[in-house]
Amino acid sequence: GMPRLLDGVFTQSGDSTAWFDRHNRGTDGACQNPQSPWRDWYHFSADGVALDWLGYSSLPKLDFSSESLVNEIYRGEDSIVRHWLKAPWSMDGWRLDVVHMLGEAGGAHNNLQHVAGITQAAKETQSEAYVVGEHFGDARQWLQADAEDAAMNYRGFTFPVWGFLANTDISYDPQFIDAQTCMAWMDNYRAGLSHQQQLRMFNQLDSHDTARFKSLLGKDVARLPLAVVWLFTWPGVPCIYYGDEVGLDGNNDPFCRKPFPWQPEKQDANLLALYQRLATLRHQSQALRHGGCQVIYAEDNVVVFVRVLNRQRVLVAINRGHACEVVLPASPLLSVSQWQHQEGKGVLAEDILTLPAISASVWMGHCYKSVKYGLVSSASCRSRCANPSRLLRAAGTATLFVRDEMIGL
């Protein structure tokens, strides 16, 4: 029952493949033979040197200006993209490696055209195929053009969470952002995507190309459960990099790729139990899998947001700092008959959240009735955190409710 995606590395090939054959094991490889049937699958300089990927000569770049290469990769009836989606393999989709670098003439010329072609070929072969692109940068131009179903959500999820909880950026340099900045970053990014695209985004805390999130946290490792709750409750598909669920650590490549610790005594049983509870919670909640999302409060160390689907509500509160209280705003989204506590040690009484230090809490409930029309401002939301003499107010944002749809203003 688990969907299977293949990793499509279509930007370059290895130099030992029969297509290129740098070491001349055959007679037709493009590297040594200008008459090779695969010669125009690569881009050669005037002195006969193939352009490569990021300076790695062992990875010659594929040139999609070649019609025969395009037919081999995705356009042909038995192309690579189509072949593996058919029986007996019947794979469920493709992850496209460094897809923004795919293109013509040794670069990324006509990239969008070819990425869209790959996705179209996949859908023609298997209508429910899922195509996700690897993008460390902004992926929205590909998504807005429907060239991909989703992207690895580094920009819209991973990096803002890194900044808020681990105080680090993509370059592993210090980055200190408060809750308001973090939420503005995440909301701004997803504002450029349709609701369905937001739900399909590939959210992760780390990957094979980054340091493990546990290692990034360093002395703040107590914040790790906060990130796990965020991963399972934010719009998108939670992606678990193997070993994260049992507390595997590791700095940047290759240390982030260490073997899985199969011995139970080397596993964090409490962390694994948290992953299991949240996976069950998400599976049971339509709001977490299909609902909209509205940030209710974001100030200093505290983030509060609610997931909404029809009358279903899921309220999430994340506090990276000292114990505090947050007074929730009067909002139709929070007109719930009775909140049911699901996770964490926070307490919700009336409109007041009491949050322990370094904590994440989740509640579920049902709205009294469907919201039809109204306007609510989060500017009235206030907090009593750390310094009770300081009145903290959320950024003034408004939300318009039209029938049962939620639109951020």
mmCIF file of N, CA and C in Angstrom, residues 144-241:
data_model
loop_
_atom_site.group_PDB
_atom_site.id
_atom_site.type_symbol
_atom_site.label_atom_id
_atom_site.label_comp_id
_atom_site.label_asym_id
_atom_site.label_seq_id
_atom_site.Cartn_x
_atom_site.Cartn_y
_atom_site.Cartn_z
ATOM 1 N N GLN A 144 3.526 27.105 -10.588
ATOM 2 C CA GLN A 144 2.490 27.968 -11.164
ATOM 3 C C GLN A 144 2.236 27.646 -12.631
ATOM 4 N N ALA A 145 3.234 27.060 -13.297
ATOM 5 C CA ALA A 145 3.069 26.643 -14.689
ATOM 6 C C ALA A 145 2.566 25.207 -14.799
ATOM 7 N N ASP A 146 2.281 24.577 -13.649
ATOM 8 C CA ASP A 146 1.846 23.175 -13.614
ATOM 9 C C ASP A 146 2.855 22.244 -14.279
ATOM 10 N N ALA A 147 4.129 22.613 -14.210
ATOM 11 C CA ALA A 147 5.170 21.751 -14.770
ATOM 12 C C ALA A 147 5.490 20.596 -13.827
ATOM 13 N N GLU A 148 5.116 20.735 -12.565
ATOM 14 C CA GLU A 148 5.311 19.685 -11.555
ATOM 15 C C GLU A 148 4.082 19.653 -10.654
ATOM 16 N N ASP A 149 3.867 18.529 -10.016
ATOM 17 C CA ASP A 149 2.792 18.453 -9.024
ATOM 18 C C ASP A 149 3.192 19.146 -7.733
ATOM 19 N N ALA A 150 4.460 19.012 -7.370
ATOM 20 C CA ALA A 150 4.938 19.532 -6.091
ATOM 21 C C ALA A 150 6.442 19.697 -6.155
ATOM 22 N N ALA A 151 6.994 20.273 -5.089
ATOM 23 C CA ALA A 151 8.444 20.441 -4.993
ATOM 24 C C ALA A 151 8.881 20.112 -3.576
ATOM 25 N N MET A 152 10.132 19.711 -3.428
ATOM 26 C CA MET A 152 10.717 19.582 -2.095
ATOM 27 C C MET A 152 10.720 20.981 -1.488
ATOM 28 N N ASN A 153 10.032 21.143 -0.365
ATOM 29 C CA ASN A 153 9.675 22.473 0.120
ATOM 30 C C ASN A 153 10.738 23.081 1.038
ATOM 31 N N TYR A 154 11.951 23.175 0.521
ATOM 32 C CA TYR A 154 13.023 23.792 1.295
ATOM 33 C C TYR A 154 12.708 25.257 1.598
ATOM 34 N N ARG A 155 12.302 26.014 0.579
ATOM 35 C CA ARG A 155 12.098 27.454 0.746
ATOM 36 C C ARG A 155 10.851 27.790 1.550
ATOM 37 N N GLY A 156 9.811 26.984 1.400
ATOM 38 C CA GLY A 156 8.561 27.321 2.049
ATOM 39 C C GLY A 156 8.351 26.680 3.408
ATOM 40 N N PHE A 157 9.194 25.704 3.767
ATOM 41 C CA PHE A 157 9.045 25.041 5.063
ATOM 42 C C PHE A 157 10.388 24.838 5.767
ATOM 43 N N THR A 158 11.287 24.095 5.153
ATOM 44 C CA THR A 158 12.523 23.689 5.824
ATOM 45 C C THR A 158 13.321 24.876 6.353
ATOM 46 N N PHE A 159 13.630 25.826 5.481
ATOM 47 C CA PHE A 159 14.533 26.903 5.891
ATOM 48 C C PHE A 159 13.913 27.867 6.903
ATOM 49 N N PRO A 160 12.628 28.232 6.785
ATOM 50 C CA PRO A 160 12.066 29.061 7.868
ATOM 51 C C PRO A 160 12.008 28.330 9.209
ATOM 52 N N VAL A 161 11.723 27.022 9.192
ATOM 53 C CA VAL A 161 11.726 26.260 10.441
ATOM 54 C C VAL A 161 13.142 26.188 11.012
ATOM 55 N N TRP A 162 14.139 26.001 10.137
ATOM 56 C CA TRP A 162 15.534 26.038 10.589
ATOM 57 C C TRP A 162 15.826 27.365 11.294
ATOM 58 N N GLY A 163 15.413 28.461 10.651
ATOM 59 C CA GLY A 163 15.707 29.778 11.198
ATOM 60 C C GLY A 163 15.059 30.000 12.550
ATOM 61 N N PHE A 164 13.817 29.550 12.689
ATOM 62 C CA PHE A 164 13.073 29.806 13.930
ATOM 63 C C PHE A 164 13.502 28.883 15.073
ATOM 64 N N LEU A 165 13.704 27.609 14.781
ATOM 65 C CA LEU A 165 13.998 26.653 15.850
ATOM 66 C C LEU A 165 15.489 26.356 16.020
ATOM 67 N N ALA A 166 16.258 26.368 14.929
ATOM 68 C CA ALA A 166 17.679 26.022 15.012
ATOM 69 C C ALA A 166 18.600 27.230 14.854
ATOM 70 N N ASN A 167 18.015 28.395 14.566
ATOM 71 C CA ASN A 167 18.798 29.630 14.422
ATOM 72 C C ASN A 167 19.923 29.496 13.408
ATOM 73 N N THR A 168 19.616 28.854 12.276
ATOM 74 C CA THR A 168 20.625 28.692 11.227
ATOM 75 C C THR A 168 19.978 28.846 9.866
ATOM 76 N N ASP A 169 20.789 29.152 8.844
ATOM 77 C CA ASP A 169 20.255 29.312 7.497
ATOM 78 C C ASP A 169 20.819 28.241 6.578
ATOM 79 N N ILE A 170 20.538 28.364 5.284
ATOM 80 C CA ILE A 170 20.925 27.359 4.305
ATOM 81 C C ILE A 170 22.436 27.175 4.232
ATOM 82 N N SER A 171 23.179 28.221 4.576
ATOM 83 C CA SER A 171 24.645 28.153 4.545
ATOM 84 C C SER A 171 25.223 27.737 5.891
ATOM 85 N N TYR A 172 24.351 27.353 6.823
ATOM 86 C CA TYR A 172 24.738 26.970 8.179
ATOM 87 C C TYR A 172 25.368 28.125 8.938
ATOM 88 N N ASP A 173 24.984 29.347 8.547
ATOM 89 C CA ASP A 173 25.393 30.540 9.277
ATOM 90 C C ASP A 173 24.288 30.912 10.265
ATOM 91 N N PRO A 174 24.615 31.632 11.318
ATOM 92 C CA PRO A 174 23.598 32.011 12.302
ATOM 93 C C PRO A 174 22.474 32.838 11.672
ATOM 94 N N GLN A 175 21.262 32.526 12.055
ATOM 95 C CA GLN A 175 20.097 33.284 11.598
ATOM 96 C C GLN A 175 19.071 33.307 12.735
ATOM 97 N N PHE A 176 18.761 34.489 13.212
ATOM 98 C CA PHE A 176 17.847 34.615 14.338
ATOM 99 C C PHE A 176 16.592 35.344 13.876
ATOM 100 N N ILE A 177 15.500 34.630 13.821
ATOM 101 C CA ILE A 177 14.234 35.228 13.401
ATOM 102 C C ILE A 177 13.176 34.958 14.465
ATOM 103 N N ASP A 178 12.254 35.911 14.619
ATOM 104 C CA ASP A 178 11.168 35.710 15.568
ATOM 105 C C ASP A 178 9.979 35.060 14.869
ATOM 106 N N ALA A 179 8.934 34.793 15.643
ATOM 107 C CA ALA A 179 7.769 34.086 15.108
ATOM 108 C C ALA A 179 7.095 34.873 14.000
ATOM 109 N N GLN A 180 7.014 36.182 14.152
ATOM 110 C CA GLN A 180 6.344 36.995 13.143
ATOM 111 C C GLN A 180 7.076 36.918 11.803
ATOM 112 N N THR A 181 8.402 36.993 11.837
ATOM 113 C CA THR A 181 9.195 36.892 10.609
ATOM 114 C C THR A 181 9.056 35.518 9.984
ATOM 115 N N CYS A 182 9.097 34.490 10.814
ATOM 116 C CA CYS A 182 8.976 33.114 10.320
ATOM 117 C C CYS A 182 7.641 32.890 9.632
ATOM 118 N N MET A 183 6.556 33.342 10.269
ATOM 119 C CA MET A 183 5.225 33.131 9.683
ATOM 120 C C MET A 183 5.012 33.976 8.434
ATOM 121 N N ALA A 184 5.572 35.174 8.423
ATOM 122 C CA ALA A 184 5.470 36.003 7.221
ATOM 123 C C ALA A 184 6.178 35.322 6.057
ATOM 124 N N TRP A 185 7.329 34.724 6.320
ATOM 125 C CA TRP A 185 8.096 33.988 5.308
ATOM 126 C C TRP A 185 7.270 32.822 4.767
ATOM 127 N N MET A 186 6.736 32.000 5.673
ATOM 128 C CA MET A 186 6.015 30.811 5.243
ATOM 129 C C MET A 186 4.703 31.159 4.543
ATOM 130 N N ASP A 187 3.985 32.152 5.064
ATOM 131 C CA ASP A 187 2.717 32.550 4.453
ATOM 132 C C ASP A 187 2.932 33.208 3.101
ATOM 133 N N ASN A 188 3.986 34.013 2.990
ATOM 134 C CA ASN A 188 4.279 34.663 1.713
ATOM 135 C C ASN A 188 4.592 33.632 0.638
ATOM 136 N N TYR A 189 5.337 32.590 1.014
ATOM 137 C CA TYR A 189 5.698 31.573 0.028
ATOM 138 C C TYR A 189 4.472 30.805 -0.444
ATOM 139 N N ARG A 190 3.645 30.377 0.481
ATOM 140 C CA ARG A 190 2.504 29.573 0.059
ATOM 141 C C ARG A 190 1.401 30.419 -0.577
ATOM 142 N N ALA A 191 1.455 31.740 -0.394
ATOM 143 C CA ALA A 191 0.476 32.608 -1.046
ATOM 144 C C ALA A 191 0.604 32.557 -2.571
ATOM 145 N N GLY A 192 1.775 32.159 -3.066
ATOM 146 C CA GLY A 192 1.987 32.042 -4.498
ATOM 147 C C GLY A 192 1.575 30.697 -5.064
ATOM 148 N N LEU A 193 0.960 29.849 -4.244
ATOM 149 C CA LEU A 193 0.556 28.511 -4.665
ATOM 150 C C LEU A 193 -0.940 28.328 -4.454
ATOM 151 N N SER A 194 -1.549 27.514 -5.287
ATOM 152 C CA SER A 194 -2.957 27.176 -5.073
ATOM 153 C C SER A 194 -3.080 26.315 -3.817
ATOM 154 N N HIS A 195 -4.294 26.203 -3.323
ATOM 155 C CA HIS A 195 -4.517 25.379 -2.135
ATOM 156 C C HIS A 195 -4.091 23.936 -2.387
ATOM 157 N N GLN A 196 -4.446 23.393 -3.543
ATOM 158 C CA GLN A 196 -4.085 22.010 -3.845
ATOM 159 C C GLN A 196 -2.572 21.837 -3.943
ATOM 160 N N GLN A 197 -1.882 22.826 -4.496
ATOM 161 C CA GLN A 197 -0.419 22.740 -4.559
ATOM 162 C C GLN A 197 0.192 22.783 -3.168
ATOM 163 N N GLN A 198 -0.351 23.610 -2.285
ATOM 164 C CA GLN A 198 0.143 23.652 -0.913
ATOM 165 C C GLN A 198 0.034 22.281 -0.253
ATOM 166 N N LEU A 199 -1.087 21.604 -0.493
ATOM 167 C CA LEU A 199 -1.303 20.295 0.123
ATOM 168 C C LEU A 199 -0.370 19.231 -0.425
ATOM 169 N N ARG A 200 0.143 19.440 -1.649
ATOM 170 C CA ARG A 200 1.020 18.445 -2.272
ATOM 171 C C ARG A 200 2.493 18.697 -2.004
ATOM 172 N N MET A 201 2.846 19.849 -1.422
ATOM 173 C CA MET A 201 4.253 20.174 -1.220
ATOM 174 C C MET A 201 4.937 19.155 -0.320
ATOM 175 N N PHE A 202 6.201 18.900 -0.620
ATOM 176 C CA PHE A 202 6.998 17.845 0.003
ATOM 177 C C PHE A 202 7.777 18.468 1.155
ATOM 178 N N ASN A 203 7.196 18.447 2.355
ATOM 179 C CA ASN A 203 7.817 19.099 3.513
ATOM 180 C C ASN A 203 8.820 18.173 4.193
ATOM 181 N N GLN A 204 9.965 18.710 4.563
ATOM 182 C CA GLN A 204 10.969 17.919 5.256
ATOM 183 C C GLN A 204 11.762 18.798 6.221
ATOM 184 N N LEU A 205 12.260 18.179 7.281
ATOM 185 C CA LEU A 205 13.122 18.887 8.222
ATOM 186 C C LEU A 205 14.567 18.852 7.771
ATOM 187 N N ASP A 206 14.929 17.848 6.981
ATOM 188 C CA ASP A 206 16.289 17.685 6.483
ATOM 189 C C ASP A 206 16.249 16.677 5.356
ATOM 190 N N SER A 207 17.410 16.339 4.810
ATOM 191 C CA SER A 207 17.447 15.393 3.697
ATOM 192 C C SER A 207 18.861 14.848 3.539
ATOM 193 N N HIS A 208 19.048 14.056 2.491
ATOM 194 C CA HIS A 208 20.360 13.492 2.194
ATOM 195 C C HIS A 208 21.358 14.565 1.763
ATOM 196 N N ASP A 209 20.870 15.768 1.471
ATOM 197 C CA ASP A 209 21.743 16.859 1.024
ATOM 198 C C ASP A 209 21.990 17.906 2.098
ATOM 199 N N THR A 210 21.475 17.683 3.304
ATOM 200 C CA THR A 210 21.669 18.655 4.378
ATOM 201 C C THR A 210 22.116 17.937 5.651
ATOM 202 N N ALA A 211 22.565 18.733 6.611
ATOM 203 C CA ALA A 211 22.805 18.181 7.945
ATOM 204 C C ALA A 211 21.468 17.741 8.542
ATOM 205 N N ARG A 212 21.512 16.759 9.412
ATOM 206 C CA ARG A 212 20.307 16.337 10.127
ATOM 207 C C ARG A 212 19.825 17.477 11.035
ATOM 208 N N PHE A 213 18.503 17.619 11.113
ATOM 209 C CA PHE A 213 17.942 18.699 11.919
ATOM 210 C C PHE A 213 18.359 18.564 13.385
ATOM 211 N N LYS A 214 18.454 17.340 13.879
ATOM 212 C CA LYS A 214 18.878 17.136 15.262
ATOM 213 C C LYS A 214 20.261 17.730 15.498
ATOM 214 N N SER A 215 21.157 17.557 14.536
ATOM 215 C CA SER A 215 22.510 18.101 14.677
ATOM 216 C C SER A 215 22.506 19.619 14.550
ATOM 217 N N LEU A 216 21.642 20.170 13.703
ATOM 218 C CA LEU A 216 21.547 21.619 13.563
ATOM 219 C C LEU A 216 21.105 22.275 14.867
ATOM 220 N N LEU A 217 20.250 21.584 15.615
ATOM 221 C CA LEU A 217 19.747 22.151 16.861
ATOM 222 C C LEU A 217 20.836 22.307 17.915
ATOM 223 N N GLY A 218 21.840 21.431 17.908
ATOM 224 C CA GLY A 218 22.926 21.524 18.882
ATOM 225 C C GLY A 218 22.409 21.494 20.302
ATOM 226 N N LYS A 219 22.723 22.520 21.072
ATOM 227 C CA LYS A 219 22.309 22.566 22.479
ATOM 228 C C LYS A 219 20.810 22.769 22.636
ATOM 229 N N ASP A 220 20.130 23.148 21.549
ATOM 230 C CA ASP A 220 18.680 23.345 21.594
ATOM 231 C C ASP A 220 17.920 22.109 21.134
ATOM 232 N N VAL A 221 18.488 20.924 21.354
ATOM 233 C CA VAL A 221 17.882 19.687 20.861
ATOM 234 C C VAL A 221 16.507 19.437 21.481
ATOM 235 N N ALA A 222 16.202 20.086 22.598
ATOM 236 C CA ALA A 222 14.875 19.937 23.204
ATOM 237 C C ALA A 222 13.780 20.476 22.294
ATOM 238 N N ARG A 223 14.162 21.266 21.286
ATOM 239 C CA ARG A 223 13.175 21.794 20.343
ATOM 240 C C ARG A 223 12.806 20.807 19.239
ATOM 241 N N LEU A 224 13.475 19.675 19.189
ATOM 242 C CA LEU A 224 13.217 18.713 18.119
ATOM 243 C C LEU A 224 11.747 18.285 18.054
ATOM 244 N N PRO A 225 11.088 17.939 19.173
ATOM 245 C CA PRO A 225 9.674 17.558 19.076
ATOM 246 C C PRO A 225 8.785 18.669 18.508
ATOM 247 N N LEU A 226 9.159 19.931 18.725
ATOM 248 C CA LEU A 226 8.376 21.042 18.173
ATOM 249 C C LEU A 226 8.368 20.974 16.651
ATOM 250 N N ALA A 227 9.533 20.691 16.089
ATOM 251 C CA ALA A 227 9.641 20.609 14.634
ATOM 252 C C ALA A 227 8.841 19.435 14.078
ATOM 253 N N VAL A 228 8.829 18.329 14.811
ATOM 254 C CA VAL A 228 8.090 17.149 14.357
ATOM 255 C C VAL A 228 6.593 17.444 14.328
ATOM 256 N N VAL A 229 6.090 18.100 15.368
ATOM 257 C CA VAL A 229 4.671 18.500 15.380
ATOM 258 C C VAL A 229 4.374 19.424 14.208
ATOM 259 N N TRP A 230 5.247 20.377 13.953
ATOM 260 C CA TRP A 230 5.081 21.320 12.840
ATOM 261 C C TRP A 230 5.040 20.567 11.510
ATOM 262 N N LEU A 231 5.925 19.605 11.356
ATOM 263 C CA LEU A 231 6.010 18.836 10.109
ATOM 264 C C LEU A 231 4.687 18.140 9.794
ATOM 265 N N PHE A 232 4.034 17.591 10.798
ATOM 266 C CA PHE A 232 2.818 16.812 10.578
ATOM 267 C C PHE A 232 1.549 17.657 10.544
ATOM 268 N N THR A 233 1.635 18.924 10.927
ATOM 269 C CA THR A 233 0.420 19.737 11.004
ATOM 270 C C THR A 233 0.374 20.897 10.018
ATOM 271 N N TRP A 234 1.498 21.208 9.366
ATOM 272 C CA TRP A 234 1.526 22.294 8.374
ATOM 273 C C TRP A 234 1.018 21.755 7.033
ATOM 274 N N PRO A 235 0.399 22.589 6.193
ATOM 275 C CA PRO A 235 -0.070 22.107 4.894
ATOM 276 C C PRO A 235 1.058 21.491 4.071
ATOM 277 N N GLY A 236 0.811 20.310 3.525
ATOM 278 C CA GLY A 236 1.794 19.611 2.720
ATOM 279 C C GLY A 236 1.916 18.161 3.131
ATOM 280 N N VAL A 237 2.814 17.466 2.459
ATOM 281 C CA VAL A 237 3.047 16.045 2.713
ATOM 282 C C VAL A 237 4.280 15.907 3.600
ATOM 283 N N PRO A 238 4.136 15.383 4.827
ATOM 284 C CA PRO A 238 5.320 15.242 5.682
ATOM 285 C C PRO A 238 6.263 14.169 5.152
ATOM 286 N N CYS A 239 7.510 14.545 4.966
ATOM 287 C CA CYS A 239 8.533 13.613 4.488
ATOM 288 C C CYS A 239 9.491 13.323 5.640
ATOM 289 N N ILE A 240 9.679 12.058 5.945
ATOM 290 C CA ILE A 240 10.578 11.653 7.029
ATOM 291 C C ILE A 240 11.836 11.061 6.411
ATOM 292 N N TYR A 241 12.948 11.729 6.584
ATOM 293 C CA TYR A 241 14.228 11.197 6.124
ATOM 294 C C TYR A 241 14.617 10.061 7.063
#
